[in-house]
Amino acid sequence: MAKQDNILKSPLVRLVIYLVALTPLIMLREFAPSSETSYLSIAEEAMCDNHTWCMYSNGEPYTDNPPLYFWIIMMVERIAGEASTPMALAFFSLIPAFIIVSAFGNWCRESIKKTSYRGAAEITLMSTAWFLGSAVALSMEMLFTMFVTLAMVIFWRFYLNKNSLADKWLFGICVLAAMLTKGPIGLLLPLAGILVFLALDHNFNMARKVWGWRTWVVLICGCAIWWISTAGEGGPGYLKEMLLQQTI
């Protein structure tokens, strides 16, 4: 029994157990026609019409979500083939979930000294209904959550003064990737979360360090490429609907 307990203390072993437990669920379940299959249809239409930045659903502009997740769908379909795309695409929710669990475990290691308690915290997260459901769904929610989580982990390294030069660039890249996944909430969530935390901590000087010029260079340059390319492909009307109507 002691040997088994030691084996289960390994995060890698636990992730393999989660993978073995969840893979049959991914393989056997029906995909939701209202969302999951519609994403596949939108990506298929984009490939047929040679669209990269602008997405359409049955010929109508689809501005509900940015293009990153649809790029992933198109990449998976070209590599795995149309028949295997739903199965392969499920791992772009499951793997981000595992990355979040790993980041959560590393975070807990700093404040929870007892190994069994850290394992319990990890299992609690992994068995939470919303988290588990998003981990096996064909959607961008878990991918978005991964980018925001990584951004917050990098912020925590800033807060502890353990950040590297690469972190100053990676923070902006994670926020930009979150924006490309779910739109402006990808910026608002880490921005509001960090500012509220630092306000309660009376440490606004840290905000200038985290949201420094490197972060804004990444965000401004990335958004400029995204928006200019969108306007060039879909016209000003598509860009207006994406930035104004959908944002509001």
PDB file of N, CA and C in Angstrom, residues 22-75:
ATOM      1  N   LEU A  22     -10.639   9.327 -18.960  1.00  0.00           N
ATOM      2  CA  LEU A  22     -11.459  10.232 -19.762  1.00  0.00           C
ATOM      3  C   LEU A  22     -11.477   9.892 -21.247  1.00  0.00           C
ATOM      4  N   THR A  23     -10.466   9.179 -21.737  1.00  0.00           N
ATOM      5  CA  THR A  23     -10.425   8.854 -23.170  1.00  0.00           C
ATOM      6  C   THR A  23     -11.660   8.083 -23.634  1.00  0.00           C
ATOM      7  N   PRO A  24     -12.133   7.058 -22.911  1.00  0.00           N
ATOM      8  CA  PRO A  24     -13.365   6.385 -23.368  1.00  0.00           C
ATOM      9  C   PRO A  24     -14.569   7.319 -23.432  1.00  0.00           C
ATOM     10  N   LEU A  25     -14.646   8.269 -22.504  1.00  0.00           N
ATOM     11  CA  LEU A  25     -15.743   9.229 -22.526  1.00  0.00           C
ATOM     12  C   LEU A  25     -15.707  10.072 -23.792  1.00  0.00           C
ATOM     13  N   ILE A  26     -14.512  10.478 -24.203  1.00  0.00           N
ATOM     14  CA  ILE A  26     -14.375  11.253 -25.434  1.00  0.00           C
ATOM     15  C   ILE A  26     -14.745  10.410 -26.647  1.00  0.00           C
ATOM     16  N   MET A  27     -14.357   9.150 -26.640  1.00  0.00           N
ATOM     17  CA  MET A  27     -14.575   8.285 -27.804  1.00  0.00           C
ATOM     18  C   MET A  27     -16.038   7.890 -27.977  1.00  0.00           C
ATOM     19  N   LEU A  28     -16.773   7.764 -26.886  1.00  0.00           N
ATOM     20  CA  LEU A  28     -18.109   7.183 -26.952  1.00  0.00           C
ATOM     21  C   LEU A  28     -19.242   8.208 -26.909  1.00  0.00           C
ATOM     22  N   ARG A  29     -18.979   9.415 -26.492  1.00  0.00           N
ATOM     23  CA  ARG A  29     -20.080  10.350 -26.317  1.00  0.00           C
ATOM     24  C   ARG A  29     -20.513  10.967 -27.642  1.00  0.00           C
ATOM     25  N   GLU A  30     -21.772  11.483 -27.668  1.00  0.00           N
ATOM     26  CA  GLU A  30     -22.291  12.196 -28.824  1.00  0.00           C
ATOM     27  C   GLU A  30     -21.862  13.660 -28.744  1.00  0.00           C
ATOM     28  N   PHE A  31     -21.547  14.235 -29.886  1.00  0.00           N
ATOM     29  CA  PHE A  31     -21.138  15.632 -29.908  1.00  0.00           C
ATOM     30  C   PHE A  31     -22.355  16.538 -30.068  1.00  0.00           C
ATOM     31  N   ALA A  32     -22.360  17.662 -29.349  1.00  0.00           N
ATOM     32  CA  ALA A  32     -23.511  18.565 -29.327  1.00  0.00           C
ATOM     33  C   ALA A  32     -23.651  19.273 -30.672  1.00  0.00           C
ATOM     34  N   PRO A  33     -24.809  19.138 -31.346  1.00  0.00           N
ATOM     35  CA  PRO A  33     -24.983  19.770 -32.658  1.00  0.00           C
ATOM     36  C   PRO A  33     -25.043  21.285 -32.592  1.00  0.00           C
ATOM     37  N   SER A  34     -25.480  21.836 -31.447  1.00  0.00           N
ATOM     38  CA  SER A  34     -25.659  23.285 -31.355  1.00  0.00           C
ATOM     39  C   SER A  34     -24.346  24.055 -31.279  1.00  0.00           C
ATOM     40  N   SER A  35     -23.302  23.415 -30.812  1.00  0.00           N
ATOM     41  CA  SER A  35     -22.039  24.140 -30.664  1.00  0.00           C
ATOM     42  C   SER A  35     -20.869  23.382 -31.291  1.00  0.00           C
ATOM     43  N   GLU A  36     -20.658  22.154 -30.848  1.00  0.00           N
ATOM     44  CA  GLU A  36     -19.456  21.426 -31.270  1.00  0.00           C
ATOM     45  C   GLU A  36     -19.443  21.165 -32.774  1.00  0.00           C
ATOM     46  N   THR A  37     -20.530  20.651 -33.310  1.00  0.00           N
ATOM     47  CA  THR A  37     -20.546  20.376 -34.747  1.00  0.00           C
ATOM     48  C   THR A  37     -20.594  21.662 -35.566  1.00  0.00           C
ATOM     49  N   SER A  38     -21.165  22.732 -34.976  1.00  0.00           N
ATOM     50  CA  SER A  38     -21.187  24.002 -35.710  1.00  0.00           C
ATOM     51  C   SER A  38     -19.782  24.565 -35.863  1.00  0.00           C
ATOM     52  N   TYR A  39     -18.906  24.362 -34.854  1.00  0.00           N
ATOM     53  CA  TYR A  39     -17.517  24.804 -34.980  1.00  0.00           C
ATOM     54  C   TYR A  39     -16.820  24.069 -36.126  1.00  0.00           C
ATOM     55  N   LEU A  40     -17.073  22.766 -36.223  1.00  0.00           N
ATOM     56  CA  LEU A  40     -16.481  21.990 -37.314  1.00  0.00           C
ATOM     57  C   LEU A  40     -16.985  22.492 -38.655  1.00  0.00           C
ATOM     58  N   SER A  41     -18.275  22.830 -38.739  1.00  0.00           N
ATOM     59  CA  SER A  41     -18.861  23.318 -39.986  1.00  0.00           C
ATOM     60  C   SER A  41     -18.271  24.669 -40.374  1.00  0.00           C
ATOM     61  N   ILE A  42     -18.094  25.551 -39.403  1.00  0.00           N
ATOM     62  CA  ILE A  42     -17.523  26.878 -39.682  1.00  0.00           C
ATOM     63  C   ILE A  42     -16.092  26.752 -40.181  1.00  0.00           C
ATOM     64  N   ALA A  43     -15.309  25.887 -39.552  1.00  0.00           N
ATOM     65  CA  ALA A  43     -13.924  25.679 -39.991  1.00  0.00           C
ATOM     66  C   ALA A  43     -13.884  25.066 -41.383  1.00  0.00           C
ATOM     67  N   GLU A  44     -14.787  24.128 -41.668  1.00  0.00           N
ATOM     68  CA  GLU A  44     -14.851  23.505 -42.992  1.00  0.00           C
ATOM     69  C   GLU A  44     -15.189  24.542 -44.054  1.00  0.00           C
ATOM     70  N   GLU A  45     -16.102  25.445 -43.736  1.00  0.00           N
ATOM     71  CA  GLU A  45     -16.470  26.501 -44.677  1.00  0.00           C
ATOM     72  C   GLU A  45     -15.299  27.448 -44.921  1.00  0.00           C
ATOM     73  N   ALA A  46     -14.547  27.745 -43.863  1.00  0.00           N
ATOM     74  CA  ALA A  46     -13.382  28.619 -44.013  1.00  0.00           C
ATOM     75  C   ALA A  46     -12.333  27.988 -44.918  1.00  0.00           C
ATOM     76  N   MET A  47     -12.118  26.682 -44.792  1.00  0.00           N
ATOM     77  CA  MET A  47     -11.146  26.002 -45.644  1.00  0.00           C
ATOM     78  C   MET A  47     -11.610  25.966 -47.098  1.00  0.00           C
ATOM     79  N   CYS A  48     -12.895  25.735 -47.296  1.00  0.00           N
ATOM     80  CA  CYS A  48     -13.428  25.684 -48.673  1.00  0.00           C
ATOM     81  C   CYS A  48     -13.324  27.044 -49.351  1.00  0.00           C
ATOM     82  N   ASP A  49     -13.527  28.115 -48.578  1.00  0.00           N
ATOM     83  CA  ASP A  49     -13.512  29.476 -49.147  1.00  0.00           C
ATOM     84  C   ASP A  49     -12.163  30.163 -48.993  1.00  0.00           C
ATOM     85  N   ASN A  50     -11.163  29.439 -48.482  1.00  0.00           N
ATOM     86  CA  ASN A  50      -9.819  29.993 -48.280  1.00  0.00           C
ATOM     87  C   ASN A  50      -9.823  31.228 -47.384  1.00  0.00           C
ATOM     88  N   HIS A  51     -10.591  31.180 -46.305  1.00  0.00           N
ATOM     89  CA  HIS A  51     -10.603  32.253 -45.320  1.00  0.00           C
ATOM     90  C   HIS A  51      -9.690  31.877 -44.169  1.00  0.00           C
ATOM     91  N   THR A  52      -8.968  32.871 -43.668  1.00  0.00           N
ATOM     92  CA  THR A  52      -8.073  32.647 -42.535  1.00  0.00           C
ATOM     93  C   THR A  52      -8.499  33.437 -41.309  1.00  0.00           C
ATOM     94  N   TRP A  53      -8.823  34.700 -41.495  1.00  0.00           N
ATOM     95  CA  TRP A  53      -9.124  35.580 -40.372  1.00  0.00           C
ATOM     96  C   TRP A  53     -10.618  35.752 -40.124  1.00  0.00           C
ATOM     97  N   CYS A  54     -11.421  35.614 -41.143  1.00  0.00           N
ATOM     98  CA  CYS A  54     -12.862  35.835 -41.030  1.00  0.00           C
ATOM     99  C   CYS A  54     -13.593  34.504 -41.157  1.00  0.00           C
ATOM    100  N   MET A  55     -14.521  34.263 -40.224  1.00  0.00           N
ATOM    101  CA  MET A  55     -15.272  33.018 -40.227  1.00  0.00           C
ATOM    102  C   MET A  55     -16.722  33.281 -40.630  1.00  0.00           C
ATOM    103  N   TYR A  56     -17.309  32.295 -41.305  1.00  0.00           N
ATOM    104  CA  TYR A  56     -18.685  32.401 -41.764  1.00  0.00           C
ATOM    105  C   TYR A  56     -19.426  31.107 -41.443  1.00  0.00           C
ATOM    106  N   SER A  57     -20.717  31.265 -41.153  1.00  0.00           N
ATOM    107  CA  SER A  57     -21.592  30.124 -40.918  1.00  0.00           C
ATOM    108  C   SER A  57     -22.725  30.172 -41.928  1.00  0.00           C
ATOM    109  N   ASN A  58     -22.692  29.248 -42.875  1.00  0.00           N
ATOM    110  CA  ASN A  58     -23.672  29.221 -43.967  1.00  0.00           C
ATOM    111  C   ASN A  58     -23.717  30.548 -44.713  1.00  0.00           C
ATOM    112  N   GLY A  59     -22.545  31.122 -44.929  1.00  0.00           N
ATOM    113  CA  GLY A  59     -22.439  32.363 -45.678  1.00  0.00           C
ATOM    114  C   GLY A  59     -22.614  33.623 -44.866  1.00  0.00           C
ATOM    115  N   GLU A  60     -23.062  33.507 -43.611  1.00  0.00           N
ATOM    116  CA  GLU A  60     -23.259  34.669 -42.748  1.00  0.00           C
ATOM    117  C   GLU A  60     -22.021  34.882 -41.882  1.00  0.00           C
ATOM    118  N   PRO A  61     -21.606  36.149 -41.706  1.00  0.00           N
ATOM    119  CA  PRO A  61     -20.425  36.409 -40.867  1.00  0.00           C
ATOM    120  C   PRO A  61     -20.599  35.848 -39.465  1.00  0.00           C
ATOM    121  N   TYR A  62     -19.591  35.145 -38.999  1.00  0.00           N
ATOM    122  CA  TYR A  62     -19.597  34.576 -37.648  1.00  0.00           C
ATOM    123  C   TYR A  62     -18.519  35.296 -36.845  1.00  0.00           C
ATOM    124  N   THR A  63     -18.952  36.228 -35.999  1.00  0.00           N
ATOM    125  CA  THR A  63     -18.008  37.027 -35.212  1.00  0.00           C
ATOM    126  C   THR A  63     -18.119  36.737 -33.719  1.00  0.00           C
ATOM    127  N   ASP A  64     -18.807  35.654 -33.368  1.00  0.00           N
ATOM    128  CA  ASP A  64     -18.980  35.331 -31.944  1.00  0.00           C
ATOM    129  C   ASP A  64     -17.654  35.017 -31.267  1.00  0.00           C
ATOM    130  N   ASN A  65     -16.745  34.382 -32.004  1.00  0.00           N
ATOM    131  CA  ASN A  65     -15.468  33.972 -31.425  1.00  0.00           C
ATOM    132  C   ASN A  65     -14.333  34.305 -32.392  1.00  0.00           C
ATOM    133  N   PRO A  66     -13.153  34.654 -31.852  1.00  0.00           N
ATOM    134  CA  PRO A  66     -11.982  34.926 -32.686  1.00  0.00           C
ATOM    135  C   PRO A  66     -11.505  33.672 -33.422  1.00  0.00           C
ATOM    136  N   PRO A  67     -10.471  33.807 -34.264  1.00  0.00           N
ATOM    137  CA  PRO A  67     -10.133  32.705 -35.174  1.00  0.00           C
ATOM    138  C   PRO A  67      -9.229  31.615 -34.633  1.00  0.00           C
ATOM    139  N   LEU A  68      -8.605  31.785 -33.463  1.00  0.00           N
ATOM    140  CA  LEU A  68      -7.563  30.840 -33.050  1.00  0.00           C
ATOM    141  C   LEU A  68      -8.067  29.400 -32.985  1.00  0.00           C
ATOM    142  N   TYR A  69      -9.222  29.187 -32.356  1.00  0.00           N
ATOM    143  CA  TYR A  69      -9.717  27.823 -32.217  1.00  0.00           C
ATOM    144  C   TYR A  69     -10.061  27.223 -33.571  1.00  0.00           C
ATOM    145  N   PHE A  70     -10.545  28.040 -34.489  1.00  0.00           N
ATOM    146  CA  PHE A  70     -10.869  27.533 -35.827  1.00  0.00           C
ATOM    147  C   PHE A  70      -9.598  27.204 -36.610  1.00  0.00           C
ATOM    148  N   TRP A  71      -8.522  27.940 -36.344  1.00  0.00           N
ATOM    149  CA  TRP A  71      -7.234  27.564 -36.950  1.00  0.00           C
ATOM    150  C   TRP A  71      -6.814  26.183 -36.474  1.00  0.00           C
ATOM    151  N   ILE A  72      -7.028  25.914 -35.191  1.00  0.00           N
ATOM    152  CA  ILE A  72      -6.674  24.600 -34.652  1.00  0.00           C
ATOM    153  C   ILE A  72      -7.508  23.507 -35.328  1.00  0.00           C
ATOM    154  N   ILE A  73      -8.809  23.766 -35.493  1.00  0.00           N
ATOM    155  CA  ILE A  73      -9.679  22.782 -36.157  1.00  0.00           C
ATOM    156  C   ILE A  73      -9.178  22.508 -37.573  1.00  0.00           C
ATOM    157  N   MET A  74      -8.847  23.573 -38.298  1.00  0.00           N
ATOM    158  CA  MET A  74      -8.382  23.409 -39.681  1.00  0.00           C
ATOM    159  C   MET A  74      -7.059  22.652 -39.725  1.00  0.00           C
ATOM    160  N   MET A  75      -6.155  22.944 -38.794  1.00  0.00           N
ATOM    161  CA  MET A  75      -4.875  22.237 -38.741  1.00  0.00           C
ATOM    162  C   MET A  75      -5.092  20.755 -38.451  1.00  0.00           C
TER     163      MET A  75
END
